[in-house]
Coordinates of N, CA and C in Angstrom, one line a residue:
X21 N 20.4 0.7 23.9 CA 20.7 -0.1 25.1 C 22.2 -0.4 25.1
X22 N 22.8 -0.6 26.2 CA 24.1 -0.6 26.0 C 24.1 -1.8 26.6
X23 N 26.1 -2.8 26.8 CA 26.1 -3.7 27.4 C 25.3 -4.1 28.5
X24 N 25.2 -5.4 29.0 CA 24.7 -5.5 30.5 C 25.9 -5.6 31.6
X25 N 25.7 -4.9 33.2 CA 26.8 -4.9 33.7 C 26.2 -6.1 35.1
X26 N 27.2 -6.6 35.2 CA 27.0 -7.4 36.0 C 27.6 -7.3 37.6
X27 N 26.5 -7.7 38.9 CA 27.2 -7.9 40.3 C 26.4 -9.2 41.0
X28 N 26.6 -9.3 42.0 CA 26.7 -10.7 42.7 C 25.7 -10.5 43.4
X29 N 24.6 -11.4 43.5 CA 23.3 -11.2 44.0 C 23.2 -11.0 45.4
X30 N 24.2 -11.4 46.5 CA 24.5 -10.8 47.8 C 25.2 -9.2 47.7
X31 N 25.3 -8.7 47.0 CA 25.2 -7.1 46.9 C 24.3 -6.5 46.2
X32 N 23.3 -6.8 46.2 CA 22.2 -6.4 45.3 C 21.4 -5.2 46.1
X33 N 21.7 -5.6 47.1 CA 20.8 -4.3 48.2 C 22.3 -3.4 48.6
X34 N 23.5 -3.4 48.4 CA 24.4 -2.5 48.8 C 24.2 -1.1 48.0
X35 N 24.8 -0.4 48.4 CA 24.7 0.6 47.5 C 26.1 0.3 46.8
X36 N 26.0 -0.5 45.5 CA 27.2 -0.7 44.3 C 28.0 0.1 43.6
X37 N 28.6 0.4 43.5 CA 29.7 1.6 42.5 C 30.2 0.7 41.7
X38 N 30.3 -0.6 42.1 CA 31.4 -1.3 41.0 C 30.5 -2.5 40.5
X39 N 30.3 -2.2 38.9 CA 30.0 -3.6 38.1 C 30.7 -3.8 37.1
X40 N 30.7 -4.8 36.8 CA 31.7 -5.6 35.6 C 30.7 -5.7 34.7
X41 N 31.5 -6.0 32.8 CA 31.0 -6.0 32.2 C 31.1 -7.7 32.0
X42 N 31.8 -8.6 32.7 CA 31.6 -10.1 32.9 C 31.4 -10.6 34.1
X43 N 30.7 -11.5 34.3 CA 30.4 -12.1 35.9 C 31.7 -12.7 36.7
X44 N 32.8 -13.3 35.5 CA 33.9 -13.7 36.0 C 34.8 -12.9 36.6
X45 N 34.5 -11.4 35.9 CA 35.5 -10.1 36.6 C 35.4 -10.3 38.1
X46 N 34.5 -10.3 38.9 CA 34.0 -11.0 40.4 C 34.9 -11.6 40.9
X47 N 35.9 -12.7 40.0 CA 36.5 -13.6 41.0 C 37.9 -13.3 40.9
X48 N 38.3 -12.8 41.9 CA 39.8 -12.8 42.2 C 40.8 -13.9 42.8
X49 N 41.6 -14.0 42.4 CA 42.6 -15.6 42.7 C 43.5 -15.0 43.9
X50 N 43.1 -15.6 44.8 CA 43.9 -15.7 45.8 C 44.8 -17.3 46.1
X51 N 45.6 -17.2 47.2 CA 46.1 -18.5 47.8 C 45.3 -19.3 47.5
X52 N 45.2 -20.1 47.0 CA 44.3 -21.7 46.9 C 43.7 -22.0 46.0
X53 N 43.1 -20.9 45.6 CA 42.0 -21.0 44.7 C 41.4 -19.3 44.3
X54 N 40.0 -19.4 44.4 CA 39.3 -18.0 44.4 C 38.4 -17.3 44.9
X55 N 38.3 -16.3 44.9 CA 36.9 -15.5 46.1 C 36.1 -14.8 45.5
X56 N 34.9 -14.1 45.8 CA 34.2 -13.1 45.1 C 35.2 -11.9 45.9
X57 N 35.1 -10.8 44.6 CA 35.9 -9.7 45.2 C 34.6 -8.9 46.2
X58 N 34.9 -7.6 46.9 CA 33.9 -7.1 47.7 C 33.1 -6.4 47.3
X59 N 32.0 -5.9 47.5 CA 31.2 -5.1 46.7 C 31.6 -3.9 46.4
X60 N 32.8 -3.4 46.9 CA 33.0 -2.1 45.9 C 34.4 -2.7 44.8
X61 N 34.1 -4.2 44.7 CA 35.3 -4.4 43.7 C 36.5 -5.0 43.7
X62 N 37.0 -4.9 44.9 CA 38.4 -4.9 45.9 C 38.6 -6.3 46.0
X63 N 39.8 -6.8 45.8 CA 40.5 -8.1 46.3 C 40.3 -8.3 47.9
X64 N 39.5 -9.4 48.5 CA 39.6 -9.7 50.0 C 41.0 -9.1 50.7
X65 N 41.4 -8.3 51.6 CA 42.8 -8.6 52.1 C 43.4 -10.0 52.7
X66 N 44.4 -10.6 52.2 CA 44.9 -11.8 52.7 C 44.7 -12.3 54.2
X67 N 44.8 -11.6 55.2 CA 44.3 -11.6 56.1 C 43.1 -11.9 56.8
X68 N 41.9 -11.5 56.0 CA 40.9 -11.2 56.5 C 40.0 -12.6 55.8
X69 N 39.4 -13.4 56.5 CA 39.0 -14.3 56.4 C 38.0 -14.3 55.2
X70 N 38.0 -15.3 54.4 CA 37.0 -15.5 53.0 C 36.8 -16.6 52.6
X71 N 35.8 -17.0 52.0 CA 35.7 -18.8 51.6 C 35.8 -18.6 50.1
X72 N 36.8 -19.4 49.8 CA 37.4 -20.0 48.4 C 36.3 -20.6 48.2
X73 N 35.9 -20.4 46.8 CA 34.8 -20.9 46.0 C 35.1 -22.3 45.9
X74 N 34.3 -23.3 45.8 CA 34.6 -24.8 45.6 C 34.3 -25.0 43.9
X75 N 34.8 -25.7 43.1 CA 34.9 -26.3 42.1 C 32.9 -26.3 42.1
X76 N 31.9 -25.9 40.7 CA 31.3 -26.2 40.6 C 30.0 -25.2 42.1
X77 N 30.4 -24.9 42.3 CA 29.5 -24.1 43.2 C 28.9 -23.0 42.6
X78 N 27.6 -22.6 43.1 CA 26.7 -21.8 42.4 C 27.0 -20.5 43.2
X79 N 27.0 -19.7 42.1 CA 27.3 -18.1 42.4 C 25.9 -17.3 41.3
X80 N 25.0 -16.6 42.3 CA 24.1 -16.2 41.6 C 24.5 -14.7 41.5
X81 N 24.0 -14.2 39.8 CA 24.8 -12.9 39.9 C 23.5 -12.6 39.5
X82 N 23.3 -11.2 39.3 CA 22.0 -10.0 38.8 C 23.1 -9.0 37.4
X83 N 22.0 -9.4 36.2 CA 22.2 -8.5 35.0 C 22.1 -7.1 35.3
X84 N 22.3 -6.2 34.5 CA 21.7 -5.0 34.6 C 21.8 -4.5 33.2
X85 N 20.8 -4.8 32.4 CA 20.7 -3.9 31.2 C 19.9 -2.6 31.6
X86 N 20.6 -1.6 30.2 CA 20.1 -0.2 30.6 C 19.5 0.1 29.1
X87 N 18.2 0.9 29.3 CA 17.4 1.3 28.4 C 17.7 2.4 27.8
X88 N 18.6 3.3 28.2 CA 18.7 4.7 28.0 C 17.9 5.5 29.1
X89 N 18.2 7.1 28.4 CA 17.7 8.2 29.4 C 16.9 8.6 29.0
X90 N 16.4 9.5 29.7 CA 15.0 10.8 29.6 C 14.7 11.7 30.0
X91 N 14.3 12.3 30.0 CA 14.2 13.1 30.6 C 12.8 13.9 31.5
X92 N 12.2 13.7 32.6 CA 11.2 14.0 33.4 C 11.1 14.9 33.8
X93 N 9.9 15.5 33.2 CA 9.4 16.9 33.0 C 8.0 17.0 34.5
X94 N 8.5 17.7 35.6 CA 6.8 18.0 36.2 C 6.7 19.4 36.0
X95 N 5.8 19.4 35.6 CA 4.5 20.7 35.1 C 4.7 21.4 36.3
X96 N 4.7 23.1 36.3 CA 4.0 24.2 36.9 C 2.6 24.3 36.5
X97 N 1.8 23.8 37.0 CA 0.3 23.5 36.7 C -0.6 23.1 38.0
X98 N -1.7 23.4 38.1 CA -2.2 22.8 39.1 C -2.2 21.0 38.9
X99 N -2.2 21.0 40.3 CA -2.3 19.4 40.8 C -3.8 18.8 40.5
X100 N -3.8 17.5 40.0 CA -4.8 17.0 39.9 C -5.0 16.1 40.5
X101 N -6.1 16.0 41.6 CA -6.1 15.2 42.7 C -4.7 15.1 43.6
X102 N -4.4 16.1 43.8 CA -3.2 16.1 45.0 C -2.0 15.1 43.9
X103 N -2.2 15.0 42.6 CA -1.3 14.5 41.4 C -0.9 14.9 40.9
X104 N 0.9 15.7 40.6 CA 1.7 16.1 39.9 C 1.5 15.8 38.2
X105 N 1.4 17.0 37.4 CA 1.0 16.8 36.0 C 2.6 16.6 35.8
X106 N 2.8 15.4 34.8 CA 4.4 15.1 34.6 C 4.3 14.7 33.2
X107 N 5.8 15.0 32.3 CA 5.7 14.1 31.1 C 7.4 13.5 31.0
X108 N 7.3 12.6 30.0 CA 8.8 12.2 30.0 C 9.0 12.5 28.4
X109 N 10.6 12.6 28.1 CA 10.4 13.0 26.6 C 10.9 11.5 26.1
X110 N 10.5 10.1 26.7 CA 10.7 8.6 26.2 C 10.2 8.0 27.1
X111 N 9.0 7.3 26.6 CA 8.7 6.4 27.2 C 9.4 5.4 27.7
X112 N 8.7 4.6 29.3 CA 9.7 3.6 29.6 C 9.1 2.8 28.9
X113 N 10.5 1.7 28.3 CA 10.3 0.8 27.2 C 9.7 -0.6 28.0
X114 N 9.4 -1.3 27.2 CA 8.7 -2.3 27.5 C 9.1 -3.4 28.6
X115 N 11.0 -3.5 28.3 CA 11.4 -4.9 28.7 C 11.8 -4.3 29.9
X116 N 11.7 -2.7 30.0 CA 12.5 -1.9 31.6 C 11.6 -2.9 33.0
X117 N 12.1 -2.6 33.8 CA 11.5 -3.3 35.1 C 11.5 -1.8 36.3
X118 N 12.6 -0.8 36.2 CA 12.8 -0.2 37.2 C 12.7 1.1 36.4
X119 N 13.0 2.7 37.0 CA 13.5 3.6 36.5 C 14.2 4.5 37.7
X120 N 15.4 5.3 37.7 CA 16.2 5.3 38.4 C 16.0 7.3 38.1
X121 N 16.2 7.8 39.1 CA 17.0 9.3 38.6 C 18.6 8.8 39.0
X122 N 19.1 9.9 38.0 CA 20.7 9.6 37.5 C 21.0 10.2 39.3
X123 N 22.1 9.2 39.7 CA 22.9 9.7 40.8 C 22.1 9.2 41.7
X124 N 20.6 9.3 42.3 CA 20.5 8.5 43.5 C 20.4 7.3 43.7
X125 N 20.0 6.6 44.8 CA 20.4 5.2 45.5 C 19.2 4.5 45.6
X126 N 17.8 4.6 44.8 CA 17.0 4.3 44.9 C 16.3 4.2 43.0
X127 N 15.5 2.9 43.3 CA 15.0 3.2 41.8 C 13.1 3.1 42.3
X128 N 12.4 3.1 40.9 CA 10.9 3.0 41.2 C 10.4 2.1 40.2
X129 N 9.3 1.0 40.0 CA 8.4 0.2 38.8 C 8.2 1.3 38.0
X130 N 7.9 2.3 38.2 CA 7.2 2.7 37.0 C 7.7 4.5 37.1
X131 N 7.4 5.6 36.3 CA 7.3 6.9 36.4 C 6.5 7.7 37.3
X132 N 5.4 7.3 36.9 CA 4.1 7.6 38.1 C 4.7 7.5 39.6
X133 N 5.4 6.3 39.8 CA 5.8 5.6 41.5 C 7.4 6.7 41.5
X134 N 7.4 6.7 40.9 CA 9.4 7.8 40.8 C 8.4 9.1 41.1
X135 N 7.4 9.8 40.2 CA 6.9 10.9 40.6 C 6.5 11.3 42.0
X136 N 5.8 10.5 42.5 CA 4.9 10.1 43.6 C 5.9 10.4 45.1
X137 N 7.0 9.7 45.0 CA 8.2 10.0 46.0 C 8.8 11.3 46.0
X138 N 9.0 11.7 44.7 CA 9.3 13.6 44.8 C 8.5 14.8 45.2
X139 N 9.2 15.8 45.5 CA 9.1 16.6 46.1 C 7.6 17.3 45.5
X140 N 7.4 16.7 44.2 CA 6.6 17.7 42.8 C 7.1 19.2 42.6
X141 N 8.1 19.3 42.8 CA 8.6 21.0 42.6 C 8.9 20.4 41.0
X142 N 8.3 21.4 40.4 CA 8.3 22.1 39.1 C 10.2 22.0 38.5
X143 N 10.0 21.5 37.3 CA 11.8 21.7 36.9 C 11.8 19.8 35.9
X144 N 12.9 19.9 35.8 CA 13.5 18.6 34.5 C 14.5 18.1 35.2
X145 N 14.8 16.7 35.1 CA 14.8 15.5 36.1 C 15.4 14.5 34.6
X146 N 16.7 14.1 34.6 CA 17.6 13.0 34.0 C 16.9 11.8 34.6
X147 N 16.4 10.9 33.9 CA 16.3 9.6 34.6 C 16.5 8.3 33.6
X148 N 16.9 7.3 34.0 CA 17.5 6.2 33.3 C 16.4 4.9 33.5
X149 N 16.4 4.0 32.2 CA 15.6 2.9 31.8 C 15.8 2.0 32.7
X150 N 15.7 0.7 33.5 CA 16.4 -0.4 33.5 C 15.5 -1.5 33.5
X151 N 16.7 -2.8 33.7 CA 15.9 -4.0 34.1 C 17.3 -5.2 35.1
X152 N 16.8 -5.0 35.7 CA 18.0 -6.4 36.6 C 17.1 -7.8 36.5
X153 N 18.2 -8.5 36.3 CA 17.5 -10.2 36.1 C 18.6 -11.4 36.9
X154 N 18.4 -12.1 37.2 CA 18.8 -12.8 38.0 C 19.1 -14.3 37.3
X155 N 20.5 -14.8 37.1 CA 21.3 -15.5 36.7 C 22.1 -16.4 37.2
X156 N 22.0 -17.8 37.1 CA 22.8 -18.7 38.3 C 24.0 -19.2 36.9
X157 N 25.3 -19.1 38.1 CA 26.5 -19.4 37.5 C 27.3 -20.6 38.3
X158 N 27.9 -21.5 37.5 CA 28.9 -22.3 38.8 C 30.2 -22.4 38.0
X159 N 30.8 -21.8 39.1 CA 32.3 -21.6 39.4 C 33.0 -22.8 38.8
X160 N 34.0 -23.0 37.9 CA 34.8 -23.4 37.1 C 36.3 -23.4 38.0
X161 N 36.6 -24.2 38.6 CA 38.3 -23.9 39.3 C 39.3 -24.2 38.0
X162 N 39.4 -25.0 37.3 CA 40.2 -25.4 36.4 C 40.2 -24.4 35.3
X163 N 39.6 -23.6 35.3 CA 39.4 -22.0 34.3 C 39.6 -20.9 35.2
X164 N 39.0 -20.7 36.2 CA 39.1 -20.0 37.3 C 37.8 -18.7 36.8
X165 N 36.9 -19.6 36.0 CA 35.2 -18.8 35.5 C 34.3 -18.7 35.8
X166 N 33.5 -18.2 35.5 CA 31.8 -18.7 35.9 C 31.5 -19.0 34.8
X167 N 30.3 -20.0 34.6 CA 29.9 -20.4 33.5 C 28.6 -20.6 34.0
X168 N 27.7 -19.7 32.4 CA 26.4 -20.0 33.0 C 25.6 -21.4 33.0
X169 N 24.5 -21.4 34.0 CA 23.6 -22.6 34.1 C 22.6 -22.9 32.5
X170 N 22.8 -21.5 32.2 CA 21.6 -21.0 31.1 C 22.2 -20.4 30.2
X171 N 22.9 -20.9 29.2 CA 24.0 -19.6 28.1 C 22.9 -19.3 27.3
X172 N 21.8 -19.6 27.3 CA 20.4 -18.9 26.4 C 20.0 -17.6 26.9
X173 N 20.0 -17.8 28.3 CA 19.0 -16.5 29.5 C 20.2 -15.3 29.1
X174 N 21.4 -15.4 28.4 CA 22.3 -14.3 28.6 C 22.1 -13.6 27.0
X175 N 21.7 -14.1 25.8 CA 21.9 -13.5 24.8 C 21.2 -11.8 25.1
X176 N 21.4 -11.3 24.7 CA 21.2 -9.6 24.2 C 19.6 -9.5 24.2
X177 N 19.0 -8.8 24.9 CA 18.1 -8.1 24.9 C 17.5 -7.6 23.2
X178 N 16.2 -8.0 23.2 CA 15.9 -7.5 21.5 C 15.4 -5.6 22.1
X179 N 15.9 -4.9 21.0 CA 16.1 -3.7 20.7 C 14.6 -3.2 21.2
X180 N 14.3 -2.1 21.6 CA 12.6 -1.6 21.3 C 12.2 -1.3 19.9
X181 N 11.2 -2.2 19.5 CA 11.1 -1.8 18.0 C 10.1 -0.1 18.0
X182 N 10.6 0.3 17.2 CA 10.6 1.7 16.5 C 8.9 2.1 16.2
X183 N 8.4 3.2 16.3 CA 7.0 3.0 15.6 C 6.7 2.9 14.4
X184 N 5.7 2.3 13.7 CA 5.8 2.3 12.5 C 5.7 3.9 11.9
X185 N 6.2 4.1 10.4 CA 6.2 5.3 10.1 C 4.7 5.2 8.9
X186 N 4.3 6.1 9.0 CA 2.9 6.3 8.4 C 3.2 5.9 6.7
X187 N 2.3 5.2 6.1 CA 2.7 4.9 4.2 C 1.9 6.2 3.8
X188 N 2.9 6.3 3.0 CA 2.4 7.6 1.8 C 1.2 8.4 2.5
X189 N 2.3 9.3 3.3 CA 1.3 10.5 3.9 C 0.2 10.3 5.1
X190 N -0.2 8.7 5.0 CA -1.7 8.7 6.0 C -0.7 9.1 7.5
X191 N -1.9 9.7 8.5 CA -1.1 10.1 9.6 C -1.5 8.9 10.3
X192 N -1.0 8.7 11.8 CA -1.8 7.5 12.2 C -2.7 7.6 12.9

């Protein structure tokens, strides 16, 4: 699992290119005080109208831990019940919420629901773990930070434990 990246829960339906690896990366200092930067990242232009965050104001951001990849195998095989025979070579792990193919703009709950949308042509398919979670922050002027509501909800994701290995030869 790698860091979690972070964006601002009013871009959550954009299509995002830019996340931070801190929630405070978000706030750019302009004249007065500070803004959220725009969804692809960008400092507001001076000109163009933006509301300076107030001292203590809530800025809700979304996590994004990642599970790792996999790889999604659909079978040249007959369909069963109009149902593509598929395998992955990693299961989606427990704490995932979504699964994404690498590059597109869309994710799915589960493999089956990611299957189900494709084309079913036959071939191997890159696809990534995730989970987004939702985290309230209030803006710090005198640091110019976010600080969370919850510094508990942010610790690290526990690892997927491993399967056990079989004792002295029994298989399982």
């Amino acid at each position: 699992m790698s860091a979690p990246k972070w964006v601002p829960l009013d871009y959550a339906d954009e299509f995002v290119s830019h996340l931070t690896d801190q929630p405070s990366a978000w706030l750019a200092a302009v004249a007065g005080g500070h803004v959220l930067r725009t969804y692809d990242g960008e400092v507001p232009e001076a000109d163009a109208p933006h509301d300076l965050l107030a001292d203590g104001e809530l800025v809700l951001m979304q996590r994004l831990d990642r599970f790792g990849d996999a790889t999604l195998t659909i079978h040249d095989s007959i369909l069963v019940e109009d149902d593509p025979v598929f395998t992955v070579s990693r299961e989606m792990p427990a704490l995932a919420t979504e699964v994404w193919i690498v590059g597109e703009d869309w994710t799915a709950p589960s493999v089956a629901e990611l299957v189900d949308e494709l084309d079913h042509e036959p071939g191997e398919t890159s696809i990534r773990y995730l989970r987004w979670t939702e985290h309230r922050f209030r803006y710090r002027a005198e640091t110019g930070t976010l600080e969370p509501e919850d510094p508990a909800s942010l610790a690290p994701l526990p690892e997927e434990p491993a399967a056990p290995l079989p004792l002295f030869g029994d298989a399982p």
